[in-house]
Short mmCIF file of C-alpha atoms in Angstrom, two decimals:
data_model
loop_
_atom_site.label_atom_id
_atom_site.label_comp_id
_atom_site.label_asym_id
_atom_site.label_seq_id
_atom_site.Cartn_x
_atom_site.Cartn_y
_atom_site.Cartn_z
CA UNK A 732 237.56 56.57 42.04
CA UNK A 733 234.12 56.84 40.35
CA UNK A 734 233.68 56.16 36.76
CA UNK A 735 234.42 58.96 34.10
CA UNK A 736 231.39 61.11 33.82
CA UNK A 737 232.98 64.04 31.90
CA UNK A 738 230.83 63.65 28.80
CA UNK A 739 227.64 64.23 30.80
CA UNK A 740 228.92 67.03 32.96
CA UNK A 741 227.93 70.59 32.40
CA UNK A 742 230.33 73.51 33.03
CA UNK A 743 228.67 74.34 36.19
CA UNK A 744 229.16 70.74 37.47
CA UNK A 745 232.80 70.68 36.41
CA UNK A 746 233.34 73.97 38.28
CA UNK A 747 231.79 72.58 41.36
CA UNK A 748 233.95 69.51 41.19
CA UNK A 749 237.24 71.41 40.39
CA UNK A 750 236.68 73.89 43.31
CA UNK A 751 235.33 71.52 46.05
CA UNK A 752 237.29 71.41 49.26
CA UNK A 753 239.61 74.22 48.04
CA UNK A 754 240.40 77.06 50.46
CA UNK A 755 240.79 79.73 47.75
CA UNK A 756 240.73 80.40 44.00
CA UNK A 757 242.40 83.45 42.50
CA UNK A 758 240.89 84.10 39.00
CA UNK A 759 237.43 82.47 39.62
CA UNK A 760 235.69 84.43 36.87
CA UNK A 761 238.40 83.45 34.33
CA UNK A 762 237.91 79.77 35.41
CA UNK A 763 234.19 79.99 34.79
CA UNK A 764 234.69 81.69 31.41
CA UNK A 765 237.18 79.02 30.22
CA UNK A 766 234.91 76.13 31.35
CA UNK A 767 232.08 77.59 29.33
CA UNK A 768 234.34 77.21 26.29
CA UNK A 769 236.54 74.09 26.90
CA UNK A 770 238.29 71.88 29.45
CA UNK A 771 241.21 73.62 31.33
CA UNK A 772 244.84 72.50 31.68
CA UNK A 773 246.63 72.84 34.99
CA UNK A 774 249.69 71.69 36.88
CA UNK A 775 250.69 70.71 40.40
CA UNK A 776 254.39 70.82 41.25
CA UNK A 777 256.50 69.16 43.99
CA UNK A 778 260.08 69.68 44.69
CA UNK A 779 261.94 66.32 45.52
CA UNK A 780 263.47 67.16 48.88
CA UNK A 781 262.50 65.19 52.04
CA UNK A 782 260.46 62.04 51.78
CA UNK A 783 256.76 62.73 50.93
CA UNK A 784 254.34 62.12 53.77
CA UNK A 785 250.64 61.34 54.18
CA UNK A 786 249.51 64.88 53.74
CA UNK A 787 250.39 64.61 50.06
CA UNK A 788 247.14 62.49 49.80
CA UNK A 789 245.23 65.88 50.02
CA UNK A 790 246.72 67.04 46.62
CA UNK A 791 246.15 63.48 45.20
CA UNK A 792 242.40 63.70 45.92
CA UNK A 793 242.23 66.98 44.10
CA UNK A 794 244.11 65.73 41.09
CA UNK A 795 241.40 62.92 41.05
CA UNK A 796 238.73 65.64 40.97
CA UNK A 797 240.41 67.62 38.21
CA UNK A 798 240.72 64.44 35.99
CA UNK A 799 237.05 63.55 36.63
CA UNK A 800 236.12 67.16 35.57
CA UNK A 801 238.06 66.69 32.29
CA UNK A 802 241.13 68.72 33.15
CA UNK A 803 244.41 68.12 31.43
CA UNK A 804 246.69 67.54 34.37
CA UNK A 805 250.55 67.78 34.53
CA UNK A 806 252.58 66.76 37.63
CA UNK A 807 255.81 68.69 37.80
CA UNK A 808 258.73 67.10 39.61
CA UNK A 809 260.73 70.32 40.29
CA UNK A 810 264.23 68.98 40.51
CA UNK A 811 265.97 72.35 39.97
CA UNK A 812 263.84 73.94 42.70
CA UNK A 813 264.87 71.19 45.28
CA UNK A 814 268.46 72.31 45.40
CA UNK A 815 267.70 76.03 45.00
CA UNK A 816 265.67 75.84 48.24
CA UNK A 817 268.76 76.24 50.52
CA UNK A 818 270.20 72.93 49.20
CA UNK A 819 267.37 70.85 50.75
CA UNK A 820 268.41 68.24 48.17
CA UNK A 821 272.16 68.12 47.42
CA UNK A 822 272.86 68.42 43.64
CA UNK A 823 274.30 64.87 43.42
CA UNK A 824 271.05 63.38 44.88
CA UNK A 825 268.49 65.48 42.94
CA UNK A 826 268.13 63.16 39.98
CA UNK A 827 267.64 60.05 42.12
CA UNK A 828 265.11 61.90 44.40
CA UNK A 829 263.18 62.99 41.36
CA UNK A 830 262.88 59.33 40.28
CA UNK A 831 261.77 58.41 43.87
CA UNK A 832 259.14 61.15 43.88
CA UNK A 833 257.62 60.12 40.54
CA UNK A 834 257.37 56.51 41.70
CA UNK A 835 255.79 57.47 45.08
CA UNK A 836 253.34 59.93 43.57
CA UNK A 837 252.25 57.21 41.02
CA UNK A 838 251.80 54.74 43.86
CA UNK A 839 249.65 57.18 45.90
CA UNK A 840 247.38 57.90 43.02
CA UNK A 841 246.95 54.22 42.24
CA UNK A 842 246.13 53.51 45.87
CA UNK A 843 243.03 55.92 45.60
CA UNK A 844 242.06 54.64 42.12
CA UNK A 845 243.40 57.50 39.87
CA UNK A 846 244.08 56.31 36.34
CA UNK A 847 247.64 57.36 35.46
CA UNK A 848 247.23 57.28 31.71
CA UNK A 849 245.44 60.65 31.89
CA UNK A 850 248.44 62.30 33.65
CA UNK A 851 251.50 63.79 32.26
CA UNK A 852 254.71 63.74 34.42
CA UNK A 853 257.34 66.40 33.58
CA UNK A 854 260.89 66.81 35.15
CA UNK A 855 261.66 70.53 35.63
CA UNK A 856 265.20 70.35 34.31
CA UNK A 857 263.82 69.07 31.00
CA UNK A 858 262.90 72.68 30.01
CA UNK A 859 264.22 74.89 32.79
CA UNK A 860 267.86 74.63 31.54
CA UNK A 861 267.01 75.65 27.98
CA UNK A 862 268.27 78.90 26.56
CA UNK A 863 264.80 80.38 26.35
CA UNK A 864 263.81 79.62 29.89
CA UNK A 865 267.25 81.02 31.12
CA UNK A 866 266.88 84.20 29.23
CA UNK A 867 263.31 84.68 30.65
CA UNK A 868 264.83 84.10 34.09
CA UNK A 869 267.30 86.84 33.47
CA UNK A 870 264.46 89.28 32.28
CA UNK A 871 262.64 88.46 35.42
CA UNK A 872 265.74 89.25 37.51
CA UNK A 873 266.02 92.65 35.85
CA UNK A 874 262.49 93.69 36.92
CA UNK A 875 261.82 91.80 40.19
CA UNK A 876 262.83 93.56 43.38
CA UNK A 877 264.68 91.81 46.17
CA UNK A 878 261.73 92.63 48.52
CA UNK A 879 259.18 91.03 46.27
CA UNK A 880 261.38 87.88 45.66
CA UNK A 881 261.94 87.41 49.50
CA UNK A 882 258.22 88.05 50.24
CA UNK A 883 257.05 85.55 47.60
CA UNK A 884 259.25 82.74 49.00
CA UNK A 885 258.72 83.45 52.68
CA UNK A 886 256.24 80.59 53.27
CA UNK A 887 257.93 78.07 51.05
CA UNK A 888 261.69 78.60 50.76
CA UNK A 889 263.66 77.69 53.79
CA UNK A 890 264.54 80.84 55.85
CA UNK A 891 267.83 81.43 57.53
CA UNK A 892 269.93 84.27 58.92
CA UNK A 893 272.23 84.43 55.90
CA UNK A 894 270.07 82.96 52.97
CA UNK A 895 271.82 81.95 49.74
CA UNK A 896 270.86 83.89 46.56
CA UNK A 897 269.20 80.70 45.12
CA UNK A 898 266.18 81.30 47.38
CA UNK A 899 265.44 84.49 45.47
CA UNK A 900 265.43 82.78 42.13
CA UNK A 901 262.88 80.08 43.33
CA UNK A 902 259.74 82.21 43.04
CA UNK A 903 260.55 83.58 39.56
CA UNK A 904 261.21 80.11 38.21
CA UNK A 905 258.01 78.83 39.63
CA UNK A 906 256.11 81.68 37.95
CA UNK A 907 257.83 80.87 34.60
CA UNK A 908 256.83 77.27 34.99
CA UNK A 909 253.24 78.26 34.29
CA UNK A 910 254.10 79.63 30.91
CA UNK A 911 256.50 76.92 29.84
CA UNK A 912 254.16 74.04 30.81
CA UNK A 913 251.45 75.84 28.73
CA UNK A 914 248.77 75.60 31.36
CA UNK A 915 245.70 77.71 32.31
CA UNK A 916 246.08 77.25 36.06
CA UNK A 917 248.45 76.20 38.92
CA UNK A 918 247.22 74.15 41.83
CA UNK A 919 249.04 74.10 45.24
CA UNK A 920 248.72 74.57 48.96
CA UNK A 921 247.66 77.86 50.45
CA UNK A 922 251.30 78.24 51.60
CA UNK A 923 252.10 78.97 47.96
CA UNK A 924 249.78 82.04 47.78
CA UNK A 925 252.62 84.62 47.92
CA UNK A 926 254.29 82.96 44.94
CA UNK A 927 251.02 82.81 43.19
CA UNK A 928 250.33 86.49 43.53
CA UNK A 929 254.04 87.12 42.52
CA UNK A 930 253.39 85.28 39.31
CA UNK A 931 250.21 87.25 38.65
CA UNK A 932 252.20 90.51 38.96
CA UNK A 933 255.30 89.60 37.02
CA UNK A 934 254.27 87.22 34.09
CA UNK A 935 252.34 90.09 32.39
CA UNK A 936 255.43 92.26 32.47
CA UNK A 937 257.26 89.63 30.30
CA UNK A 938 254.23 89.54 28.00
CA UNK A 939 252.76 86.27 29.28
CA UNK A 940 249.20 85.84 30.43
CA UNK A 941 248.13 85.73 34.08
CA UNK A 942 247.06 82.29 35.27
CA UNK A 943 244.29 80.94 37.55
CA UNK A 944 245.56 79.74 40.94
CA UNK A 945 243.79 77.18 43.11
CA UNK A 946 244.78 76.40 46.77
CA UNK A 947 244.21 73.50 49.17
CA UNK A 948 244.16 74.17 52.91
CA UNK A 949 247.24 73.00 54.80
CA UNK A 950 246.92 69.74 56.68
CA UNK A 951 248.07 70.24 60.37
CA UNK A 952 250.79 67.96 61.71
CA UNK A 953 250.29 65.25 64.26
CA UNK A 954 251.19 67.77 66.93
CA UNK A 955 249.06 70.58 65.62
CA UNK A 956 251.51 72.62 63.57
CA UNK A 957 252.02 72.24 59.78
CA UNK A 958 252.94 68.74 58.61
CA UNK A 959 256.54 68.96 57.44
CA UNK A 960 259.08 66.48 55.89
CA UNK A 961 261.77 68.06 58.14
CA UNK A 962 259.87 67.39 61.37
CA UNK A 963 259.60 63.57 62.00
CA UNK A 964 257.32 64.07 64.95
CA UNK A 965 254.71 65.93 62.86
CA UNK A 966 254.31 63.39 59.94
CA UNK A 967 253.72 59.85 58.89
CA UNK A 968 256.00 58.72 56.00
CA UNK A 969 254.33 56.76 53.16
CA UNK A 970 256.61 53.85 53.78
CA UNK A 971 256.28 53.67 57.59
CA UNK A 972 255.32 50.28 58.89
CA UNK A 973 251.80 49.47 60.35
CA UNK A 974 253.24 49.47 63.75
CA UNK A 975 255.02 52.89 63.24
CA UNK A 976 251.73 54.44 61.90
CA UNK A 977 249.84 53.21 64.98
CA UNK A 978 252.61 54.38 67.46
CA UNK A 979 252.77 57.94 65.79
CA UNK A 980 248.97 58.36 65.82
CA UNK A 981 248.81 57.28 69.40
CA UNK A 982 251.36 59.89 70.27
CA UNK A 983 249.46 62.57 68.32
CA UNK A 984 247.80 65.50 70.12
CA UNK A 985 244.04 64.65 70.26
CA UNK A 986 242.47 66.25 73.31
CA UNK A 987 238.94 65.02 74.14
CA UNK A 988 236.43 67.52 72.94
CA UNK A 989 238.99 69.74 71.23
CA UNK A 990 238.12 70.33 67.59
CA UNK A 991 240.19 73.45 67.03
CA UNK A 992 243.75 72.17 67.31
CA UNK A 993 243.45 68.53 66.60
CA UNK A 994 245.76 67.13 63.80
CA UNK A 995 244.01 63.70 63.89
CA UNK A 996 240.56 65.07 63.39
CA UNK A 997 241.86 67.51 60.70
CA UNK A 998 243.34 64.64 58.82
CA UNK A 999 240.00 62.87 58.68
CA UNK A 1000 238.40 66.08 57.48
CA UNK A 1001 240.97 67.07 54.71
CA UNK A 1002 242.23 63.61 53.63
CA UNK A 1003 240.05 60.58 54.63
CA UNK A 1004 236.61 62.03 53.89
CA UNK A 1005 237.65 63.41 50.44
CA UNK A 1006 239.34 60.15 49.46
CA UNK A 1007 236.19 58.15 50.41
CA UNK A 1008 234.00 60.49 48.41
CA UNK A 1009 235.97 59.44 45.23
CA UNK A 1010 234.09 56.09 45.45
CA UNK A 1011 230.68 56.75 43.90
CA UNK A 1012 230.64 60.25 45.55
CA UNK A 1013 229.57 58.83 48.94
CA UNK A 1014 231.88 60.03 51.70
CA UNK A 1015 232.18 57.63 54.72
CA UNK A 1016 234.30 57.40 57.72
CA UNK A 1017 233.92 54.57 60.32
CA UNK A 1018 234.76 55.08 64.02
CA UNK A 1019 235.59 51.52 65.21
CA UNK A 1020 235.07 50.52 68.79
CA UNK A 1021 234.02 47.25 70.64
CA UNK A 1022 230.34 46.27 70.96
CA UNK A 1023 230.40 46.69 74.69
CA UNK A 1024 231.08 50.52 74.14
CA UNK A 1025 228.37 50.89 71.52
CA UNK A 1026 230.03 49.27 68.45
CA UNK A 1027 231.05 51.02 65.18
CA UNK A 1028 229.53 54.31 64.13
CA UNK A 1029 229.49 55.24 60.39
CA UNK A 1030 229.75 58.95 59.47
CA UNK A 1031 228.71 60.16 56.11
CA UNK A 1032 229.87 63.76 56.65
CA UNK A 1033 232.58 65.53 58.62
CA UNK A 1034 230.32 67.84 60.49
CA UNK A 1035 228.46 65.02 62.32
CA UNK A 1036 231.84 63.53 63.38
CA UNK A 1037 233.18 66.98 64.68
CA UNK A 1038 229.87 67.48 66.52
CA UNK A 1039 230.07 64.16 68.33
CA UNK A 1040 233.79 64.61 69.06
CA UNK A 1041 233.10 68.00 70.50
CA UNK A 1042 230.32 66.65 72.67
CA UNK A 1043 232.64 63.85 73.77
CA UNK A 1044 230.53 61.09 72.20
CA UNK A 1045 233.66 59.94 70.35
CA UNK A 1046 236.67 59.04 72.51
CA UNK A 1047 240.17 60.09 71.28
CA UNK A 1048 241.34 56.53 71.60
CA UNK A 1049 238.66 55.24 69.24
CA UNK A 1050 239.25 58.00 66.76
CA UNK A 1051 243.09 57.26 66.82
CA UNK A 1052 242.41 53.52 66.23
CA UNK A 1053 240.17 54.20 63.39
CA UNK A 1054 242.50 56.66 61.71
CA UNK A 1055 245.49 54.22 62.00
CA UNK A 1056 243.41 51.51 60.35
CA UNK A 1057 242.37 53.87 57.54
CA UNK A 1058 245.90 55.12 56.92
CA UNK A 1059 247.41 51.62 56.88
CA UNK A 1060 244.85 50.53 54.24
CA UNK A 1061 246.05 53.51 52.05
CA UNK A 1062 249.65 52.76 52.59
CA UNK A 1063 249.53 48.95 51.97
CA UNK A 1064 249.88 49.09 48.22
CA UNK A 1065 252.66 51.73 48.45
CA UNK A 1066 254.60 49.64 50.91
CA UNK A 1067 254.10 46.55 48.70
CA UNK A 1068 255.56 48.40 45.64
CA UNK A 1069 258.60 49.52 47.44
CA UNK A 1070 259.44 46.00 48.63
CA UNK A 1071 260.72 45.35 45.17
CA UNK A 1072 264.51 45.11 45.04
CA UNK A 1073 264.86 47.88 42.47
CA UNK A 1074 262.66 50.23 44.59
CA UNK A 1075 264.69 49.37 47.72
CA UNK A 1076 267.83 50.26 45.72
CA UNK A 1077 266.39 53.62 44.60
CA UNK A 1078 265.29 54.51 48.07
CA UNK A 1079 268.70 53.77 49.62
CA UNK A 1080 270.52 55.78 46.90
CA UNK A 1081 268.06 58.71 46.97
CA UNK A 1082 268.13 58.95 50.81
CA UNK A 1083 271.41 57.41 51.96
CA UNK A 1084 271.80 56.83 55.68
CA UNK A 1085 273.83 59.59 57.32
CA UNK A 1086 277.40 58.72 57.84
CA UNK A 1087 278.46 58.20 61.34
CA UNK A 1088 280.83 60.97 62.56
CA UNK A 1089 283.85 59.54 64.33
CA UNK A 1090 284.39 61.00 67.78
CA UNK A 1091 287.82 62.41 68.32
CA UNK A 1092 289.98 60.18 70.52
CA UNK A 1093 290.99 61.92 73.73
CA UNK A 1094 294.72 61.88 74.44
CA UNK A 1095 295.63 60.77 77.96
CA UNK A 1096 297.65 63.21 79.86
CA UNK A 1097 300.97 62.10 81.23
CA UNK A 1098 301.87 64.42 84.18
CA UNK A 1099 305.48 63.46 84.28
CA UNK A 1100 306.01 64.28 80.54
CA UNK A 1101 307.39 67.66 79.57
CA UNK A 1102 305.22 69.66 77.26
CA UNK A 1103 306.23 69.35 73.52
CA UNK A 1104 306.83 73.01 73.13
CA UNK A 1105 309.16 73.16 75.98
CA UNK A 1106 312.84 71.73 76.25
CA UNK A 1107 313.94 70.11 79.40
CA UNK A 1108 316.85 72.21 81.00
CA UNK A 1109 320.26 70.67 80.70
CA UNK A 1110 322.30 69.61 83.89
CA UNK A 1111 324.90 72.46 83.08
CA UNK A 1112 322.16 75.14 82.97
CA UNK A 1113 320.79 74.07 86.32
CA UNK A 1114 324.23 74.13 87.88
CA UNK A 1115 324.87 77.69 86.61
CA UNK A 1116 321.57 78.83 88.11
CA UNK A 1117 322.27 77.24 91.46
CA UNK A 1118 325.83 78.67 91.52
CA UNK A 1119 324.38 82.25 91.37
CA UNK A 1120 321.77 81.71 94.10
CA UNK A 1121 322.36 83.09 97.49
CA UNK A 1122 320.82 81.22 100.43
#
């Protein structure tokens, strides 16, 4: 990460840094107004459900931008939300997964050079179980319609044919987080947009101010769809081995000349280029290839890489090899941290291996054995039947 330049930055420069690479900002005029007066405070939240994957680096690069722009940043580990979301995290595992998430997020930030001393980590249950928050939650429940609650959580909360009531509480609690964390803005993926507009509608009804909302684009998965913790084929885990990273990238959809639905290329655009720009503000990505095929090519902007790939000047195999190398460099310090015995213990307890289900033992049929529910006829009853039979 580049050195702290917040003292010399103008409000306009801070605005540019805060909003770069974002897909959308709700409340842009309020953001400009606040920056002309003071530095802003914001939070980014994550629910400790499945293991975080490499797409989380997209949020980490923005946290780096926010800090450099002088923002006061809070990272919310939303433990209550984790089991409200259709029990994605069983209640007995939530506390352990919250600890794991805090460790893994800190490791990710360190790996891209973000100073942790400027960050504040908050566990959701530290205030979401207070009488004040609970009463506000009841107040929201009295004015929020079922339609609005369902709509708000449609892109975030796990959907099912018979959803539990907990999913309807999720958006309201996330809206209240903005007030109880005392921030000016919330940052998240564009999949959070419906929850953000829900918060803008309902917080003022409780007498609380409407916040600014900033959204990142979603990083496509390796097969083209959204990268998801619940789909192992779409993602790379932060603790995957070097060999596993290379194997997954090699299997990824990356059609020659295709720049529209290409998860590998999109990862370069949304993650690798922004991370490289944190170092002295000079983005760079190197496509590695043998000298006999032209040698390495250094790209200082994504547009040039996309153009060369579209014109088939960059082969999918070379792109994949280069992306694998870059990802493994990012993951090396994270893997090293989690080699420690206490981290291995935390990982095993937070994500225990599924218990093997014993297969039912098939009973062998004995054809000469009378069924248990039937009694074999006695000799006397057989004789009686035969005596009454006419041949």
